[in-house]
Coordinates of N, CA and C in Angstrom, one line a residue:
M1 N 21.5 -2.0 4.6 CA 20.3 -1.2 4.8 C 20.6 0.2 4.6
T2 N 19.6 0.9 4.1 CA 19.7 2.4 3.9 C 19.7 3.1 5.2
V3 N 20.6 4.0 5.4 CA 20.6 4.8 6.6 C 19.5 5.8 6.5
L4 N 18.7 5.9 7.6 CA 17.5 6.7 7.6 C 17.8 8.1 7.1
G5 N 18.9 8.7 7.6 CA 19.1 10.1 7.2 C 19.3 10.3 5.7
T6 N 19.6 9.3 5.0 CA 19.8 9.5 3.5 C 18.5 9.4 2.8
V7 N 17.4 9.0 3.4 CA 16.1 8.9 2.8 C 15.7 10.2 2.2
F8 N 16.0 11.3 2.9 CA 15.5 12.6 2.5 C 16.5 13.4 1.7
G9 N 17.6 12.9 1.3 CA 18.7 13.6 0.6 C 18.4 13.9 -0.8
G10 N 17.5 13.2 -1.5 CA 17.3 13.3 -2.9 C 16.1 14.1 -3.3
T11 N 15.3 14.6 -2.4 CA 14.0 15.3 -2.8 C 14.3 16.7 -3.2
T12 N 13.4 17.2 -4.1 CA 13.5 18.6 -4.4 C 12.7 19.4 -3.4
A13 N 12.8 20.7 -3.5 CA 12.1 21.6 -2.5 C 10.6 21.3 -2.6
S14 N 10.0 21.2 -3.8 CA 8.6 21.0 -4.0 C 8.1 19.7 -3.5
Q15 N 9.0 18.6 -3.7 CA 8.6 17.3 -3.2 C 8.7 17.3 -1.7
A16 N 9.8 17.9 -1.1 CA 9.9 17.9 0.3 C 8.8 18.6 1.0
A17 N 8.1 19.5 0.3 CA 7.0 20.2 0.9 C 5.7 19.3 1.0
Q18 N 5.8 18.2 0.3 CA 4.6 17.2 0.3 C 5.0 15.8 0.7
P19 N 5.6 15.7 1.9 CA 6.0 14.3 2.3 C 4.9 13.4 2.6
W20 N 3.7 14.0 2.9 CA 2.5 13.2 3.2 C 1.4 13.4 2.2
M21 N 0.7 12.3 1.9 CA -0.5 12.4 1.1 C -1.6 13.1 1.8
Q22 N -2.5 13.8 1.1 CA -3.6 14.5 1.7 C -4.8 13.7 1.2
T23 N -5.7 13.3 2.2 CA -6.9 12.5 1.8 C -8.2 13.3 2.0
E24 N -9.2 12.9 1.3 CA -10.5 13.5 1.4 C -11.5 12.5 1.9
G25 N -12.8 12.6 1.6 CA -13.8 11.8 2.1 C -13.7 10.4 1.6
R26 N -14.7 9.6 2.2 CA -14.7 8.2 1.8 C -15.0 7.9 0.4
T27 N -14.5 6.8 -0.1 CA -14.7 6.4 -1.5 C -15.0 4.9 -1.6
T28 N -15.2 4.4 -2.8 CA -15.5 3.0 -3.0 C -14.3 2.1 -2.6
Q29 N -14.7 1.0 -2.1 CA -13.7 -0.1 -1.8 C -13.4 -0.9 -3.0
P30 N -12.2 -1.2 -3.4 CA -11.9 -2.0 -4.5 C -12.6 -3.4 -4.4
V31 N -13.1 -3.9 -5.5 CA -13.9 -5.1 -5.5 C -13.1 -6.3 -4.9
G32 N -11.8 -6.4 -5.2 CA -11.0 -7.4 -4.7 C -10.9 -7.3 -3.1
H33 N -10.8 -6.1 -2.6 CA -10.7 -5.9 -1.2 C -12.0 -6.3 -0.5
Y34 N -13.1 -5.9 -1.2 CA -14.4 -6.3 -0.6 C -14.6 -7.8 -0.5
D35 N -14.2 -8.5 -1.5 CA -14.2 -10.0 -1.4 C -13.3 -10.5 -0.4
F36 N -12.1 -9.9 -0.3 CA -11.1 -10.3 0.7 C -11.7 -10.1 2.1
C37 N -12.4 -9.0 2.3 CA -12.9 -8.7 3.6 C -14.0 -9.7 4.0
K38 N -14.7 -10.3 3.1 CA -15.7 -11.3 3.4 C -15.1 -12.6 3.9
Q39 N -13.9 -12.9 3.5 CA -13.1 -14.0 3.9 C -12.4 -13.8 5.2
Y40 N -11.8 -12.6 5.3 CA -10.9 -12.2 6.4 C -11.6 -11.0 7.2
K41 N -12.7 -11.3 7.8 CA -13.5 -10.2 8.4 C -12.7 -9.4 9.5
K42 N -11.8 -10.1 10.2 CA -11.0 -9.4 11.3 C -10.1 -8.4 10.6
E43 N -9.5 -8.7 9.4 CA -8.6 -7.9 8.8 C -9.2 -6.5 8.4
C44 N -10.5 -6.5 8.2 CA -11.2 -5.4 7.7 C -12.1 -4.7 8.7
S45 N -12.0 -5.0 9.9 CA -12.8 -4.4 11.0 C -11.9 -3.8 12.1
Q46 N -10.6 -3.6 11.7 CA -9.7 -3.0 12.7 C -10.0 -1.4 12.7
T47 N -10.2 -0.9 13.9 CA -10.4 0.5 14.0 C -9.3 1.2 14.9
S48 N -9.1 2.5 14.7 CA -8.1 3.2 15.4 C -8.7 4.5 15.8
R49 N -8.6 4.9 17.0 CA -9.0 6.3 17.5 C -8.0 7.3 17.0
S50 N -6.8 6.9 16.8 CA -5.7 7.9 16.4 C -5.3 7.7 15.0
E51 N -5.0 8.8 14.3 CA -4.4 8.8 13.0 C -3.0 9.2 13.1
A52 N -2.4 9.1 14.3 CA -1.0 9.5 14.4 C -0.1 8.6 13.6
P53 N 0.9 9.2 12.9 CA 1.8 8.4 12.1 C 2.8 7.7 13.0
L54 N 3.5 6.7 12.4 CA 4.6 5.9 13.1 C 5.7 6.9 13.4
Q55 N 6.3 6.8 14.6 CA 7.5 7.5 14.9 C 8.7 6.7 14.4
L56 N 9.2 7.2 13.3 CA 10.2 6.4 12.6 C 11.6 6.4 13.2
T57 N 12.1 5.2 13.5 CA 13.5 5.1 14.0 C 14.3 4.3 13.0
Q58 N 15.6 4.3 13.2 CA 16.5 3.5 12.3 C 16.1 2.1 12.3
A59 N 15.8 1.5 13.5 CA 15.4 0.1 13.6 C 14.1 -0.2 12.8
L60 N 13.1 0.7 12.9 CA 11.9 0.5 12.2 C 12.1 0.7 10.7
W61 N 12.9 1.7 10.3 CA 13.2 1.8 8.9 C 13.9 0.6 8.3
N62 N 14.8 0.0 9.1 CA 15.5 -1.2 8.6 C 14.5 -2.3 8.4
K63 N 13.5 -2.4 9.3 CA 12.5 -3.5 9.2 C 11.6 -3.3 8.0
I64 N 11.3 -2.0 7.7 CA 10.5 -1.7 6.5 C 11.2 -2.1 5.2
V65 N 12.5 -1.7 5.1 CA 13.3 -2.1 4.0 C 13.5 -3.6 3.8
Q66 N 13.7 -4.2 5.0 CA 13.9 -5.7 4.9 C 12.7 -6.4 4.5
V67 N 11.5 -6.1 5.0 CA 10.3 -6.7 4.6 C 10.0 -6.5 3.2
N68 N 10.1 -5.3 2.7 CA 9.9 -5.0 1.3 C 10.7 -5.9 0.4
A69 N 12.0 -6.0 0.7 CA 13.0 -6.8 -0.2 C 12.7 -8.3 0.0
Q70 N 12.4 -8.7 1.2 CA 12.2 -10.1 1.5 C 10.9 -10.6 0.7
V71 N 9.8 -9.9 0.8 CA 8.6 -10.3 0.1 C 8.8 -10.3 -1.5
N72 N 9.5 -9.2 -1.9 CA 9.7 -9.0 -3.4 C 10.6 -10.2 -3.9
T73 N 11.5 -10.7 -3.1 CA 12.3 -11.8 -3.5 C 11.6 -13.2 -3.4
A74 N 10.8 -13.3 -2.3 CA 10.2 -14.6 -2.0 C 9.0 -15.0 -2.9
I75 N 8.3 -14.0 -3.4 CA 7.1 -14.2 -4.1 C 7.3 -13.9 -5.6
L76 N 6.9 -14.9 -6.4 CA 7.1 -14.7 -7.9 C 5.9 -14.1 -8.5
P77 N 6.0 -13.1 -9.4 CA 4.9 -12.4 -9.9 C 4.1 -13.3 -10.9
R78 N 2.8 -13.3 -10.7 CA 1.8 -14.0 -11.5 C 0.5 -13.2 -11.4
T79 N -0.2 -13.2 -12.5 CA -1.5 -12.5 -12.5 C -2.6 -13.4 -11.8
D80 N -3.7 -12.8 -11.4 CA -4.8 -13.5 -10.9 C -5.3 -14.6 -11.8
M81 N -5.3 -14.2 -13.1 CA -5.8 -15.2 -14.1 C -4.9 -16.4 -14.2
E82 N -3.6 -16.2 -14.0 CA -2.6 -17.3 -14.0 C -2.8 -18.1 -12.8
I83 N -3.0 -17.5 -11.7 CA -3.1 -18.2 -10.4 C -4.5 -18.9 -10.2
W84 N -5.5 -18.1 -10.4 CA -6.9 -18.5 -10.0 C -7.8 -18.7 -11.1
G85 N -7.4 -18.3 -12.3 CA -8.3 -18.4 -13.5 C -9.4 -17.3 -13.5
K86 N -9.3 -16.3 -12.7 CA -10.2 -15.2 -12.7 C -9.5 -13.9 -12.2
E87 N -10.2 -12.8 -12.4 CA -9.6 -11.5 -12.0 C -9.9 -11.1 -10.6
E88 N -9.1 -10.3 -10.0 CA -9.3 -9.6 -8.7 C -9.5 -10.6 -7.5
V89 N -8.6 -11.4 -7.3 CA -8.6 -12.3 -6.1 C -7.4 -11.8 -5.2
W90 N -7.8 -11.2 -4.1 CA -6.8 -10.7 -3.2 C -6.6 -11.8 -2.1
S91 N -5.3 -12.2 -2.0 CA -5.0 -13.3 -1.1 C -3.6 -13.2 -0.6
Y92 N -3.3 -13.9 0.5 CA -2.0 -13.9 1.1 C -1.2 -14.9 0.2
P93 N -0.1 -14.5 -0.4 CA 0.7 -15.4 -1.3 C 1.6 -16.3 -0.5
T94 N 1.8 -17.5 -1.0 CA 2.9 -18.3 -0.5 C 4.0 -18.5 -1.4
Q95 N 3.7 -18.5 -2.7 CA 4.8 -18.7 -3.7 C 4.6 -17.7 -4.9
Y96 N 3.3 -17.5 -5.3 CA 3.0 -16.6 -6.4 C 2.0 -15.5 -6.0
G97 N 2.1 -14.4 -6.7 CA 1.1 -13.3 -6.3 C 1.2 -12.2 -7.3
D98 N 0.1 -11.3 -7.3 CA 0.2 -10.1 -8.0 C 0.3 -8.9 -7.0
C99 N 0.2 -7.7 -7.5 CA 0.6 -6.5 -6.7 C -0.1 -6.5 -5.3
E100 N -1.5 -6.7 -5.3 CA -2.1 -6.6 -4.0 C -1.8 -7.7 -3.0
D101 N -1.4 -8.9 -3.6 CA -1.0 -10.0 -2.7 C 0.3 -9.7 -2.0
Y102 N 1.3 -9.0 -2.8 CA 2.5 -8.6 -2.1 C 2.2 -7.6 -1.0
V103 N 1.3 -6.7 -1.3 CA 0.9 -5.7 -0.3 C 0.3 -6.3 1.0
L104 N -0.6 -7.3 0.8 CA -1.2 -7.9 1.9 C -0.2 -8.6 2.8
L105 N 0.8 -9.3 2.2 CA 1.8 -10.0 2.9 C 2.7 -9.1 3.7
K106 N 3.2 -8.0 3.0 CA 4.0 -7.0 3.7 C 3.3 -6.4 4.8
R107 N 2.0 -6.1 4.6 CA 1.3 -5.4 5.7 C 1.2 -6.4 6.9
R108 N 0.8 -7.7 6.6 CA 0.7 -8.6 7.7 C 2.1 -8.8 8.5
M109 N 3.2 -8.9 7.7 CA 4.5 -9.1 8.4 C 4.8 -7.9 9.2
L110 N 4.5 -6.7 8.8 CA 4.8 -5.5 9.6 C 3.9 -5.4 10.8
I111 N 2.7 -5.8 10.7 CA 1.8 -5.8 11.8 C 2.3 -6.8 12.9
N112 N 2.7 -7.9 12.4 CA 3.2 -9.0 13.3 C 4.5 -8.5 14.0
A113 N 5.2 -7.6 13.3 CA 6.5 -7.0 13.9 C 6.2 -5.9 14.8
G114 N 4.9 -5.5 15.0 CA 4.5 -4.5 16.0 C 4.2 -3.1 15.4
F115 N 4.1 -3.0 14.1 CA 3.7 -1.7 13.5 C 2.2 -1.5 13.7
P116 N 1.8 -0.3 14.1 CA 0.4 0.0 14.3 C -0.4 -0.2 12.9
V117 N -1.6 -0.8 13.0 CA -2.4 -1.0 11.8 C -2.7 0.2 11.1
N118 N -3.0 1.3 11.8 CA -3.4 2.6 11.2 C -2.3 3.3 10.4
T119 N -1.0 2.7 10.4 CA 0.1 3.3 9.7 C 0.4 2.5 8.5
L120 N -0.3 1.4 8.2 CA 0.0 0.5 7.1 C -1.3 0.4 6.2
L121 N -1.3 1.2 5.1 CA -2.5 1.3 4.3 C -2.3 0.9 2.9
I122 N -3.2 -0.1 2.5 CA -3.2 -0.5 1.1 C -3.6 0.7 0.2
T123 N -2.9 0.9 -0.9 CA -3.1 2.1 -1.7 C -3.2 1.8 -3.2
V124 N -4.2 2.4 -3.8 CA -4.4 2.1 -5.3 C -3.8 3.3 -6.0
V125 N -3.0 3.0 -7.0 CA -2.3 4.0 -7.9 C -2.5 3.7 -9.3
R126 N -2.2 4.7 -10.2 CA -2.2 4.4 -11.6 C -0.7 4.6 -12.0
Q127 N -0.2 3.7 -12.8 CA 1.2 3.7 -13.3 C 1.2 4.7 -14.5
S128 N 2.4 5.1 -14.8 CA 2.6 6.0 -16.0 C 2.1 5.4 -17.3
N129 N 2.0 4.1 -17.4 CA 1.5 3.5 -18.6 C 0.0 3.3 -18.6
G130 N -0.6 3.8 -17.5 CA -2.1 3.8 -17.4 C -2.7 2.6 -16.7
E131 N -1.8 1.6 -16.3 CA -2.4 0.5 -15.7 C -2.5 0.7 -14.2
G132 N -3.5 0.1 -13.6 CA -3.8 0.1 -12.1 C -2.7 -0.7 -11.4
H133 N -2.5 -0.4 -10.2 CA -1.5 -1.0 -9.4 C -1.8 -0.8 -7.9
A134 N -1.3 -1.7 -7.0 CA -1.5 -1.5 -5.6 C -0.1 -1.5 -4.9
V135 N 0.0 -0.6 -3.9 CA 1.3 -0.5 -3.1 C 0.9 -0.4 -1.7
L136 N 1.8 -0.5 -0.8 CA 1.6 -0.3 0.7 C 2.2 1.0 1.1
T137 N 1.4 1.8 1.7 CA 1.8 3.1 2.2 C 2.1 2.9 3.7
V138 N 3.3 3.3 4.2 CA 3.6 3.3 5.6 C 3.6 4.8 6.0
R139 N 2.7 5.2 6.9 CA 2.6 6.6 7.3 C 3.5 6.8 8.5
T140 N 4.5 7.7 8.3 CA 5.4 8.0 9.4 C 5.5 9.5 9.7
D141 N 6.2 9.8 10.8 CA 6.4 11.2 11.1 C 7.4 11.9 10.1
R142 N 8.0 11.1 9.3 CA 8.9 11.7 8.3 C 8.3 11.6 6.9
G143 N 7.1 11.2 6.7 CA 6.4 11.2 5.4 C 5.8 9.8 5.2
D144 N 5.1 9.8 4.0 CA 4.5 8.5 3.6 C 5.4 7.8 2.7
F145 N 5.8 6.5 3.0 CA 6.7 5.8 2.3 C 6.0 4.6 1.6
I146 N 6.5 4.2 0.4 CA 5.8 3.2 -0.4 C 6.6 2.0 -0.5
L147 N 6.0 0.8 -0.2 CA 6.5 -0.5 -0.4 C 5.9 -1.1 -1.7
D148 N 6.7 -1.5 -2.6 CA 6.2 -1.7 -4.0 C 6.9 -3.0 -4.5
N149 N 6.1 -3.9 -5.1 CA 6.7 -5.1 -5.6 C 7.5 -4.9 -6.9
L150 N 7.3 -3.7 -7.5 CA 8.0 -3.3 -8.7 C 9.3 -2.6 -8.4
E151 N 9.6 -2.3 -7.1 CA 10.7 -1.5 -6.7 C 11.3 -2.0 -5.4
D152 N 12.5 -2.4 -5.4 CA 13.1 -2.9 -4.1 C 13.4 -1.7 -3.1
S153 N 13.7 -0.5 -3.6 CA 14.0 0.6 -2.7 C 12.7 1.2 -2.2
V154 N 12.6 1.6 -0.9 CA 11.5 2.2 -0.3 C 11.6 3.7 -0.5
K155 N 10.6 4.3 -1.1 CA 10.7 5.8 -1.4 C 9.5 6.5 -0.8
N156 N 9.8 7.8 -0.6 CA 8.7 8.7 -0.3 C 7.7 8.7 -1.4
W157 N 6.4 8.8 -1.2 CA 5.4 8.7 -2.2 C 5.6 9.8 -3.3
S158 N 6.2 11.0 -2.9 CA 6.4 12.0 -3.9 C 7.6 11.8 -4.8
Q159 N 8.4 10.7 -4.5 CA 9.5 10.4 -5.4 C 9.1 9.3 -6.4
T160 N 7.9 8.8 -6.4 CA 7.5 7.8 -7.3 C 6.8 8.5 -8.6
D161 N 6.6 7.7 -9.6 CA 5.9 8.2 -10.8 C 4.5 7.8 -10.9
Y162 N 3.9 7.5 -9.8 CA 2.5 7.1 -9.8 C 1.5 8.2 -9.6
T163 N 0.3 8.0 -10.1 CA -0.8 8.9 -9.7 C -1.6 8.2 -8.6
Y164 N -1.7 8.8 -7.5 CA -2.3 8.2 -6.3 C -3.8 8.5 -6.3
L165 N -4.6 7.4 -6.2 CA -6.0 7.5 -6.3 C -6.8 7.3 -5.0
K166 N -6.6 6.2 -4.3 CA -7.3 6.0 -3.0 C -6.5 5.1 -2.2
R167 N -6.8 5.1 -0.9 CA -6.2 4.1 0.1 C -7.1 3.8 1.2
Q168 N -6.7 2.8 2.0 CA -7.5 2.5 3.2 C -7.5 3.7 4.1
S169 N -8.6 3.7 4.9 CA -8.7 4.8 5.9 C -7.8 4.4 7.1
A170 N -7.1 5.4 7.7 CA -6.3 5.2 8.9 C -7.2 4.9 10.1
R171 N -8.5 5.2 10.0 CA -9.4 5.0 11.1 C -10.1 3.6 11.1
H172 N -10.3 3.0 9.9 CA -11.0 1.8 9.7 C -10.5 1.0 8.5
S173 N -10.0 -0.2 8.8 CA -9.3 -1.0 7.8 C -10.2 -1.5 6.7
G174 N -11.5 -1.4 6.9 CA -12.4 -1.8 5.8 C -13.0 -0.7 5.0
Q175 N -12.6 0.5 5.3 CA -13.0 1.7 4.6 C -11.9 2.3 3.8
W176 N -12.3 3.1 2.7 CA -11.3 3.7 1.8 C -11.6 5.2 1.7
V177 N -10.5 5.9 1.4 CA -10.6 7.4 1.3 C -9.9 7.8 0.0
D178 N -10.5 8.9 -0.6 CA -9.8 9.5 -1.8 C -8.5 10.2 -1.4
I179 N -7.6 10.1 -2.4 CA -6.3 10.9 -2.2 C -6.5 12.2 -2.9
R180 N -6.4 13.3 -2.2 CA -6.6 14.6 -2.8 C -5.8 14.9 -4.0
H181 N -6.3 15.6 -4.9 CA -5.7 16.1 -6.2 C -5.6 14.9 -7.2
A182 N -6.1 13.8 -6.9 CA -6.2 12.7 -7.9 C -7.1 13.2 -9.0
P183 N -6.7 13.3 -10.3 CA -7.6 13.8 -11.3 C -8.9 13.0 -11.3
E184 N -10.1 13.7 -11.5 CA -11.4 13.1 -11.4 C -11.6 12.0 -12.5
M185 N -11.0 12.2 -13.7 CA -11.2 11.3 -14.7 C -10.4 10.0 -14.5
L186 N -9.3 10.1 -13.8 CA -8.6 8.9 -13.4 C -9.3 8.1 -12.3
M187 N -9.9 8.8 -11.4 CA -10.7 8.2 -10.3 C -11.8 7.3 -10.9
S188 N -12.5 7.9 -11.9 CA -13.7 7.2 -12.4 C -13.2 6.2 -13.5
G189 N -12.1 6.4 -14.1 CA -11.7 5.6 -15.2 C -10.9 4.3 -14.9
I190 N -10.3 4.3 -13.7 CA -9.5 3.1 -13.3 C -10.4 1.9 -13.1
A191 N -10.1 0.8 -13.8 CA -10.9 -0.4 -13.6 C -10.2 -1.2 -12.5
T192 N -11.0 -1.7 -11.5 CA -10.5 -2.4 -10.4 C -9.8 -3.7 -11.0
S193 N -10.3 -4.2 -12.1 CA -9.7 -5.4 -12.7 C -8.3 -5.1 -13.2
A194 N -7.9 -3.8 -13.3 CA -6.6 -3.5 -13.8 C -5.5 -3.7 -12.8
L195 N -5.9 -4.0 -11.6 CA -4.9 -4.2 -10.5 C -4.2 -5.5 -10.6
G196 N -3.5 -5.8 -11.7 CA -3.0 -7.1 -11.9 C -1.5 -7.2 -11.9
N197 N -0.8 -6.2 -11.4 CA 0.7 -6.2 -11.5 C 1.3 -6.8 -10.2

């Protein structure tokens, strides 16, 4: 396991100044998440009075790293078309899944391990190749960390190559908020059906 103190050793001064994402007002919910919420109503009606981040300890960090690696190893990557014969099906994977399925399973495992719901946020990004992708953001007092099925190491969001577009609200698990400074053309141009990694 990575020692918590080493997590911050590789950031530049400008990155270190932005350990947390800044969010703006409400935005549209991804189509796949909307359909998921119709099936799993309880998952999307969780509210929190607090937006306080997780107080990160070495034990909690170890759990985050372990869950990320465990799910990445256990679930084999497949597109929704390969699994379901249609696009944008968000589900809990048992053997196969795409990016949002990995995120849902990691989120559920961390909630079951005692992590507060408001610190585990599904997040939509754009990869450097232009494709849409979903990751799990863990909000901590040391920054926002990303659990990603394309990466076994857990990194601060500012250490990734993604353009961050939107994520679940920390106040309500069925609502979504814009991530500040996401270019407007990317916000309108990303197709929800592109979330197939």
